[in-house]
Coordinates of C-alpha atoms and ligand atoms in Angstrom, one line a residue:
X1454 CA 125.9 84.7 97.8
X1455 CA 125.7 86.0 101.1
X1456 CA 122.6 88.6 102.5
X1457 CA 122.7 92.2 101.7
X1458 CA 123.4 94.2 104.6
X1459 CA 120.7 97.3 104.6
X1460 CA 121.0 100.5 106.5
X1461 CA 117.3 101.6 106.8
X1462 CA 117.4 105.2 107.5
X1463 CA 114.0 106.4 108.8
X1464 CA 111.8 104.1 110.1
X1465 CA 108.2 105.9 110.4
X1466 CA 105.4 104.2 108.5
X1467 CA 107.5 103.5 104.8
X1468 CA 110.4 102.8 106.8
X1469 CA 108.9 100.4 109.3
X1470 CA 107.2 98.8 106.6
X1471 CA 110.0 98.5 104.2
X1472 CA 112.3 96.9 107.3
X1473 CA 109.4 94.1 107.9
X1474 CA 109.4 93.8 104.0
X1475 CA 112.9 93.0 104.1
X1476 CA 112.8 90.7 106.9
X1477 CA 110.4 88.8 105.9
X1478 CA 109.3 88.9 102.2
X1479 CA 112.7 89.7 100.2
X1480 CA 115.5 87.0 99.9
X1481 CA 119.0 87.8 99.6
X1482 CA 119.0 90.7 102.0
X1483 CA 118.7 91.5 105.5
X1484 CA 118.6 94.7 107.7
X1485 CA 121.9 95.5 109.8
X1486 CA 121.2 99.1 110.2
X1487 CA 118.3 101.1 111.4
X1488 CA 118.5 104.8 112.3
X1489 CA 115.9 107.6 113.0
X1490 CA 115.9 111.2 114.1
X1491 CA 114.0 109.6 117.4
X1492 CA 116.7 107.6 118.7
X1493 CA 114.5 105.4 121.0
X1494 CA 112.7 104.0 118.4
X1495 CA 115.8 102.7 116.2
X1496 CA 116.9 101.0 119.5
X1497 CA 113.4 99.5 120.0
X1498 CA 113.3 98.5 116.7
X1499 CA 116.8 97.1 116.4
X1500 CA 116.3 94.7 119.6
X1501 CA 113.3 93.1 117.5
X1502 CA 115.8 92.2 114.7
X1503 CA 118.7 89.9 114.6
X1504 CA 122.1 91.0 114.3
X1505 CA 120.6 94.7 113.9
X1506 CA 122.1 97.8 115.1
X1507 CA 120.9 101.3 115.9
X1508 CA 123.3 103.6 114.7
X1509 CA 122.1 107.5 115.5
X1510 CA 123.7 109.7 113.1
X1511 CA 122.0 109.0 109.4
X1512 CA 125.7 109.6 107.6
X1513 CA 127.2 107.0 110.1
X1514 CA 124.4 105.1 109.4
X1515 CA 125.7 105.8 105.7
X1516 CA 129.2 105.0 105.9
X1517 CA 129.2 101.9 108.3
X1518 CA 131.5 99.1 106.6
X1519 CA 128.9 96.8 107.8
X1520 CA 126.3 98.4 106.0
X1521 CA 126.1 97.4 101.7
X1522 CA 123.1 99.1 100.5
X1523 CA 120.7 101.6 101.8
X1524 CA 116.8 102.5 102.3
X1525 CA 116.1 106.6 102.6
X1526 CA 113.0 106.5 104.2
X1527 CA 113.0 109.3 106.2
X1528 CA 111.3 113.2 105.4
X1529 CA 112.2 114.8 101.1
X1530 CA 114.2 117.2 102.9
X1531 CA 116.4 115.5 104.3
X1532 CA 117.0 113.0 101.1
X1533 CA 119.8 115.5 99.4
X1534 CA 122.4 115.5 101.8
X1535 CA 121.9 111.6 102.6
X1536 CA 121.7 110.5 99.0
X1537 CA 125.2 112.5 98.3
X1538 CA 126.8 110.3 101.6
X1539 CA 125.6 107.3 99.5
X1540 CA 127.0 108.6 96.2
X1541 CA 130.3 109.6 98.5
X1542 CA 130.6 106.1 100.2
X1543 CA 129.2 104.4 96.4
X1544 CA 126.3 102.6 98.7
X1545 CA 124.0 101.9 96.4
X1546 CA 120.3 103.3 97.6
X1547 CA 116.8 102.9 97.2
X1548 CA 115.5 106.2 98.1
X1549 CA 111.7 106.7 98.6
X1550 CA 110.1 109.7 96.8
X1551 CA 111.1 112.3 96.3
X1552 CA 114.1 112.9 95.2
X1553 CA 114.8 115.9 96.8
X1554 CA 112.5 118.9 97.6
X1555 CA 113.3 120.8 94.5
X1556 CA 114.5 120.9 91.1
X1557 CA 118.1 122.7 91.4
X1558 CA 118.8 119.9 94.5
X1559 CA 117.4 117.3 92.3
X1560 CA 119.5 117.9 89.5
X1561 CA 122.9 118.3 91.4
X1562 CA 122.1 114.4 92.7
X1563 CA 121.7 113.8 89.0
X1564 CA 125.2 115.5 88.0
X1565 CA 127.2 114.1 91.4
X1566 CA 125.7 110.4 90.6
X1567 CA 126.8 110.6 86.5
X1568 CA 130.1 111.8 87.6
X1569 CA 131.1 108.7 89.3
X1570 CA 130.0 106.8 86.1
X1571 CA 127.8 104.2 88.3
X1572 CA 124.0 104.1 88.7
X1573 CA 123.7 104.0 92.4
X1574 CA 120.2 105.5 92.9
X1575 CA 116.9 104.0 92.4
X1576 CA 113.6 106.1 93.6
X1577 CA 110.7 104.3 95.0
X1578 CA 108.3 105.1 92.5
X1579 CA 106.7 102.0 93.1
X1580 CA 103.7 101.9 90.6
X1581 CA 105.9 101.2 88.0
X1582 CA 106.5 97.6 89.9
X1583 CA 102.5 97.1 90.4
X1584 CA 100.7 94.3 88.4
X1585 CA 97.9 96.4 86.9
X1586 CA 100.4 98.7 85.9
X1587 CA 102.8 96.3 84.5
X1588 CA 99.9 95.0 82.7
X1589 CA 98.8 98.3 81.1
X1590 CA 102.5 99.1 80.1
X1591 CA 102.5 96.0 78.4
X1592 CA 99.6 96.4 76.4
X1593 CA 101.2 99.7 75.3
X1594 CA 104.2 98.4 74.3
X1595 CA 103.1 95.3 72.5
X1596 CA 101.4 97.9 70.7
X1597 CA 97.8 96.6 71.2
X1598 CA 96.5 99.7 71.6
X1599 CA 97.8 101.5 68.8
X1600 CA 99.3 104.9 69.6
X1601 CA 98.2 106.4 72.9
X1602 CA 96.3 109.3 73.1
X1603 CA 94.9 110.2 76.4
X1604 CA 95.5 109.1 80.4
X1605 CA 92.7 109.9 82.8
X1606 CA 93.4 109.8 86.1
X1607 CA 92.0 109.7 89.7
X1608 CA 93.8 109.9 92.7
X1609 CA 91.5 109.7 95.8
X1610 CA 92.4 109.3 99.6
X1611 CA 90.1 109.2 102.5
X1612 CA 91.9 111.8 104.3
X1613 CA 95.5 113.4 104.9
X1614 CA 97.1 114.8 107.9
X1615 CA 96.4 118.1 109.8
X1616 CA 99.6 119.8 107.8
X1617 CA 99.0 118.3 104.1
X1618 CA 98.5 121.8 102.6
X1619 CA 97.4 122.9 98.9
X1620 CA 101.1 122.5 97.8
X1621 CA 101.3 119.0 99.0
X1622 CA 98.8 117.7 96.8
X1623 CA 100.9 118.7 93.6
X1624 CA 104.3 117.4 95.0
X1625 CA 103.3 114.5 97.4
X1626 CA 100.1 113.0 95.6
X1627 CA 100.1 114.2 91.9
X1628 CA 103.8 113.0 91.7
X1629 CA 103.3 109.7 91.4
X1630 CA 100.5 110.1 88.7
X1631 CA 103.2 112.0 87.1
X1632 CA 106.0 109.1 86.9
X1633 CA 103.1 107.0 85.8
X1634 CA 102.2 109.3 82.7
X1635 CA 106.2 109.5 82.0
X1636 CA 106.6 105.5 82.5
X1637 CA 103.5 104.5 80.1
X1638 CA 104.2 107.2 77.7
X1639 CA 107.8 107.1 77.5
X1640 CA 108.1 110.9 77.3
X1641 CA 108.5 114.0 79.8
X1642 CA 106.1 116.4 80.3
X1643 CA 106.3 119.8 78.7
X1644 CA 103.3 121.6 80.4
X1645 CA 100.8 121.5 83.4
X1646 CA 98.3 123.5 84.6
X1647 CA 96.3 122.6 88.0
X1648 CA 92.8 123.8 88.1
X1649 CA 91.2 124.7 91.5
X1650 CA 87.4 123.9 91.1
X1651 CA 85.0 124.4 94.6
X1652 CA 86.5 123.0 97.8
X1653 CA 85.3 120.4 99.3
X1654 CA 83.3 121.6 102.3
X1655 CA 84.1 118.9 104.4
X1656 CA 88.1 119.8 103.2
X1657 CA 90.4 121.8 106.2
X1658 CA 89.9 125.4 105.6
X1659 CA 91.8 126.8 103.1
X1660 CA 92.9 123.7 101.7
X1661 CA 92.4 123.3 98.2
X1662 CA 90.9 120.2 97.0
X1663 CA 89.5 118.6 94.6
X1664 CA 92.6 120.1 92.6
X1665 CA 92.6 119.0 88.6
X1666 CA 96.1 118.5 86.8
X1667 CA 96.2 119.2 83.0
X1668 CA 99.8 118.3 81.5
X1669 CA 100.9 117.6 78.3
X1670 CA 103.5 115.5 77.1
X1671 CA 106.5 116.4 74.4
X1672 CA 104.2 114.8 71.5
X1673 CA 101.3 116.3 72.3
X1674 CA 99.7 113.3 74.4
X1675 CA 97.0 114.7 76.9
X1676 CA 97.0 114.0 80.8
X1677 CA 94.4 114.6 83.0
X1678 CA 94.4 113.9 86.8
X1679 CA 91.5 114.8 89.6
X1680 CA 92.9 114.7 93.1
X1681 CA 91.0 114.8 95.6
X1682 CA 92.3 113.8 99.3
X1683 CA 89.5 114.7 101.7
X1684 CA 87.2 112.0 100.2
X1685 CA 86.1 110.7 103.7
X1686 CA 85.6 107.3 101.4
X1687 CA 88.8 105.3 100.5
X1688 CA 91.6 105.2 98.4
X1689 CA 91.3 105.0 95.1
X1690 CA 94.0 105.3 92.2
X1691 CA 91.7 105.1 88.5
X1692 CA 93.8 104.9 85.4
X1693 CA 92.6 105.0 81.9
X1694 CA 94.7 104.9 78.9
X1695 CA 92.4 105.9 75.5
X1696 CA 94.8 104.9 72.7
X1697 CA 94.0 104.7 68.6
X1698 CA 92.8 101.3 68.8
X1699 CA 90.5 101.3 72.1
X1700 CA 91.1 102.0 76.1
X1701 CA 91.9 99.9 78.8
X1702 CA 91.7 101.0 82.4
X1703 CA 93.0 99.3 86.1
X1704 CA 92.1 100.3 89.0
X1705 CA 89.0 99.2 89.5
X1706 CA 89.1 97.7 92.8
X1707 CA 87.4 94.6 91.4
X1708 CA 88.9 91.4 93.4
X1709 CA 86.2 89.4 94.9
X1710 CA 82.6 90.1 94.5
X1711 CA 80.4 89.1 96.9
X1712 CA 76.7 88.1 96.9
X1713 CA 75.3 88.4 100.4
X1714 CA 72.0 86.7 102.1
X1715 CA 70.9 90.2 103.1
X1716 CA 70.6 90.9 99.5
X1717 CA 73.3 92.9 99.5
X1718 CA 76.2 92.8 96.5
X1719 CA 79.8 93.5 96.6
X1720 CA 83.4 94.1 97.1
X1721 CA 85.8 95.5 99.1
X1722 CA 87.5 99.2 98.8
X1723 CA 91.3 99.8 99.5
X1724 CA 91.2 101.3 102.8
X1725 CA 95.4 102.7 102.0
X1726 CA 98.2 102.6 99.8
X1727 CA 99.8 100.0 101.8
X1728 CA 97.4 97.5 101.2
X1729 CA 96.5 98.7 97.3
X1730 CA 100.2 98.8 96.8
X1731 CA 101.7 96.1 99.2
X1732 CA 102.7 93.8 96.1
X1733 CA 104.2 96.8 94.0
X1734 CA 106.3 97.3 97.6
X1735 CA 107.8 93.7 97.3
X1736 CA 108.5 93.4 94.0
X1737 CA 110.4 96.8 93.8
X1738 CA 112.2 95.7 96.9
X1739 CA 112.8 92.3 95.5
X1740 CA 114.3 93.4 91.9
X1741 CA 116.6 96.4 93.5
X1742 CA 117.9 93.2 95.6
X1743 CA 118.6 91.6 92.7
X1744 CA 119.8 94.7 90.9
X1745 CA 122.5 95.4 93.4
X1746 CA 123.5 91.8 93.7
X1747 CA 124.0 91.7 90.0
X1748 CA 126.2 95.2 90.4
X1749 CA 128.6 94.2 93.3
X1750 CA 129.1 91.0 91.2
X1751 CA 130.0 93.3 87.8
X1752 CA 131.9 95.8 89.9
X1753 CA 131.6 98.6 91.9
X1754 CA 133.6 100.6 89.0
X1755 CA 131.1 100.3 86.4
X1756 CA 127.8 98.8 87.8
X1757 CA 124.3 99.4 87.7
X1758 CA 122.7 99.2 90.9
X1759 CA 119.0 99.7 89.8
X1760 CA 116.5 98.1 88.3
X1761 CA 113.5 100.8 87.9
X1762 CA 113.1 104.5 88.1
X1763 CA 116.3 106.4 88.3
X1764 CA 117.5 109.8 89.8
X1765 CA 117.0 111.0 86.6
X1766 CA 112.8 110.3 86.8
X1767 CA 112.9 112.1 90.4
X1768 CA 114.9 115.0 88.7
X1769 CA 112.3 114.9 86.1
X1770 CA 108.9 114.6 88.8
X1771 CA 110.3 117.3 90.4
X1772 CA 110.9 119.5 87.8
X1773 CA 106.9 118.7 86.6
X1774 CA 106.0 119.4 90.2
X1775 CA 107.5 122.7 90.6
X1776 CA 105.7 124.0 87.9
X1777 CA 102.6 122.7 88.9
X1778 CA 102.7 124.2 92.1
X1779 CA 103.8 127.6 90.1
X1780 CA 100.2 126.7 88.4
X1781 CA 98.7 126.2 91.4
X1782 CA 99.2 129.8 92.5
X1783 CA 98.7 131.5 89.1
X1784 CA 96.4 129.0 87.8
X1785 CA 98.1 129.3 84.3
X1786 CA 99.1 126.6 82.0
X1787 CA 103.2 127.2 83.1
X1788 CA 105.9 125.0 81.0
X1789 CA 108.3 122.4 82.5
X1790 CA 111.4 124.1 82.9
X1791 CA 114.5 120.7 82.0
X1792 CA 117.7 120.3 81.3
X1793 CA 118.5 118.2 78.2
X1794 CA 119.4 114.3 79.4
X1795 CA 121.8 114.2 76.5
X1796 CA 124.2 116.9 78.5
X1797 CA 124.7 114.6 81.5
X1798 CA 126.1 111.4 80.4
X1799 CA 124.6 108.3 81.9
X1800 CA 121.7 110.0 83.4
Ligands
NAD235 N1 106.1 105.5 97.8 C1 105.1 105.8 98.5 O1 104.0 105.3 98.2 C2 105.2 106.6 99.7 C3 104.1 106.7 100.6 C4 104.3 107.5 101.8 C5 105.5 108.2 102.0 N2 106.5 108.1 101.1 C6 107.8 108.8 101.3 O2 108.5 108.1 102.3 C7 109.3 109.0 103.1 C8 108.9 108.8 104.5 O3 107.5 109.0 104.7 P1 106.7 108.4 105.9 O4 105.3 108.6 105.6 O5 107.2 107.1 106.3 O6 107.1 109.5 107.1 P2 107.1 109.3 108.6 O7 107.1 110.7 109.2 O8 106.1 108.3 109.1 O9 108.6 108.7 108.9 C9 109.8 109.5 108.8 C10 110.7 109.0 109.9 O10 112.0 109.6 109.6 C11 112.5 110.1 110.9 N3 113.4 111.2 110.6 C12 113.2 112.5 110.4 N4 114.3 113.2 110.1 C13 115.3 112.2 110.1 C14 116.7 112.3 109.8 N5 117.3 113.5 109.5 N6 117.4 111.2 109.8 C15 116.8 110.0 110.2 N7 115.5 109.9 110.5 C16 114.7 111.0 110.4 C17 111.3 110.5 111.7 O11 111.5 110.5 113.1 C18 110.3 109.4 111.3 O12 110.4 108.2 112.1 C19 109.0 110.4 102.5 O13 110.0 110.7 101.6 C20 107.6 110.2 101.8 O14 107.4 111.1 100.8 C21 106.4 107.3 100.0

């Protein structure tokens, strides 16, 4: 079976990263395309790859009957009108979160993509494809934890650029603690409410963080989450499932312990979410390689392109997220606002 051509559309740190990936961890695939909003950096980047291409405009990028599959790595906003080229053009795409920027958008790539009766997009929601993770669904599902009643959650980073504002926290950092609670529960989220304690002094003025996420799930399960972005530490991503028959918890950052001859004891911290989820990155990558292989060779009529988290689970962390940042200002519990998956057929 012959390589995958990719169009990688944005090539800043995911996209970079995710062209490297290609090129050198994932078989069956290859990059043909690359395109950015900076122009002179596609080209740069292109002459490092062979048989690569810059191609400027992201819908050419799109359409190119060179070009099989696609990678959305570029900015949320710009995800809506270049994941409805890739529905147009049926190019199968892995798009990175989010979605889109909002619900209504969200939902319309939802509709568009059920219309053609062919499961095109996959989000990167990449947790879902990490070890730990994998491990902890498993445990759920084998049911050796009995029914699951709690999650706790930490999401820590070290630091976050000059424009990450209060806002950002709920729809760029909290959402991906949000697929996680909808991937090991197997339920959406009905409720969330995001609770503002005392800023960090050490935060960006006006910024507001630590921020705490409450949410409940349609059975009642409870979810908490403390983000907190200005740790000045490391990154750190704590889960803890607390189910009928015990917990279990990943996260830990306990690889190698060392015992030094200063007397001093052990390990290393994450410095980034590259190197804490560098494996989830190639296994995602990997299995929506195989994924689209195994759809071109069903079909392009009636084929399923993915193999992990759907439009429908974007649709669904954005809809979470908007009301969490509608908590955010009025610090009220505020209920996810969905339409029923049963009225979109195939979502
Ligand atoms: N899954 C994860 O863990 C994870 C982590 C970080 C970022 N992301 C997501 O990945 C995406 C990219 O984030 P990033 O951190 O790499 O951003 P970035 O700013 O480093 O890179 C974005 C690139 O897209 C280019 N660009 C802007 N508008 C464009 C357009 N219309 N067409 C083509 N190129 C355009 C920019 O010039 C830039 O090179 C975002 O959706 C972000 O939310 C996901």
């Amino acid at each position: 079976m012959s390589d995958l051509r990719i169009a990688v559309l944005g090539v800043g740190v995911m996209g970079a990263d995710h062209v490297a990936r290609i090129q050198n961890t994932i078989s069956g695939a290859r990059v043909a395309v690359v395109n950015d909003y900076l122009t002179d950096k596609a080209e740069a980047l292109a002459a490092t790859i062979p048989g690569c291409r810059a191609i400027a405009d992201p819908l050419d990028a799109i359409a190119d009957p060179d070009v099989d599959a696609v990678v959305l790595a570029t900015p949320g906003p710009t995800h809506e009108k270049q994941l409805l080229a890739c529905l147009e053009h049926t190019k199968p795409v892995m798009c990175e979160k989010p979605l889109t920027t909002d619900v209504e958008t969200s939902l319309e790539v939802v509709r568009r993509e059920a219309e053609l009766s062919t499961r095109l997009i996959q989000v990167g929601f990449m947790r879902r494809f990490d070890h730990e993770y994998a491990a902890l669904k498993a445990l759920l599902d084998n049911d050796e934890l009995g029914t699951p009643l709690v999650l706790h959650c930490a999401h820590r980073n070290p630091a976050v650029p000059p424009h990450f504002d209060s806002a950002m926290i709920v729809k760029d950092s909290l959402v991906h603690e949000v697929d996680v609670a909808r991937f090991l529960f197997g339920e959406e989220i009905t409720s969330i409410q995001i609770i503002k304690p005392a800023a960090n002094p050490a935060a960006p003025q006006g910024l507001a963080d630590p921020q705490i996420a409450i949410m409940r799930t349609a059975t009642g399960k409870h979810v908490d989450v403390e983000l907190f972005v200005t740790t000045g530490v490391a990154y750190e991503v704590r889960t803890e499932v607390v189910a009928e028959k015990g917990s279990a918890m990943i996260g830990l950052d306990v690889g190698l312990i060392r015992k030094g001859a200063t007397g001093s004891w052990g390990g290393q911290i994450t410095p980034g979410f590259r190197e804490r989820f560098g494996q989830a990155y190639d296994t995602e990558f990997q299995r929506w390689v195989n994924a689209v292989h195994r759809g071109r060779s069903a079909g392009r009529s009636t084929g399923d392109f993915t193999d992990g988290p759907t439009a429908w689970d974007g649709y669904a962390a954005a809809a979470v997220c908007a009301a969490g940042v509608e908590s955010l200002d009025s610090g009220n519990p505020v209920e996810v606002t969905m339409v029923d998956r049963r009225t979109i057929p195939r979502a």
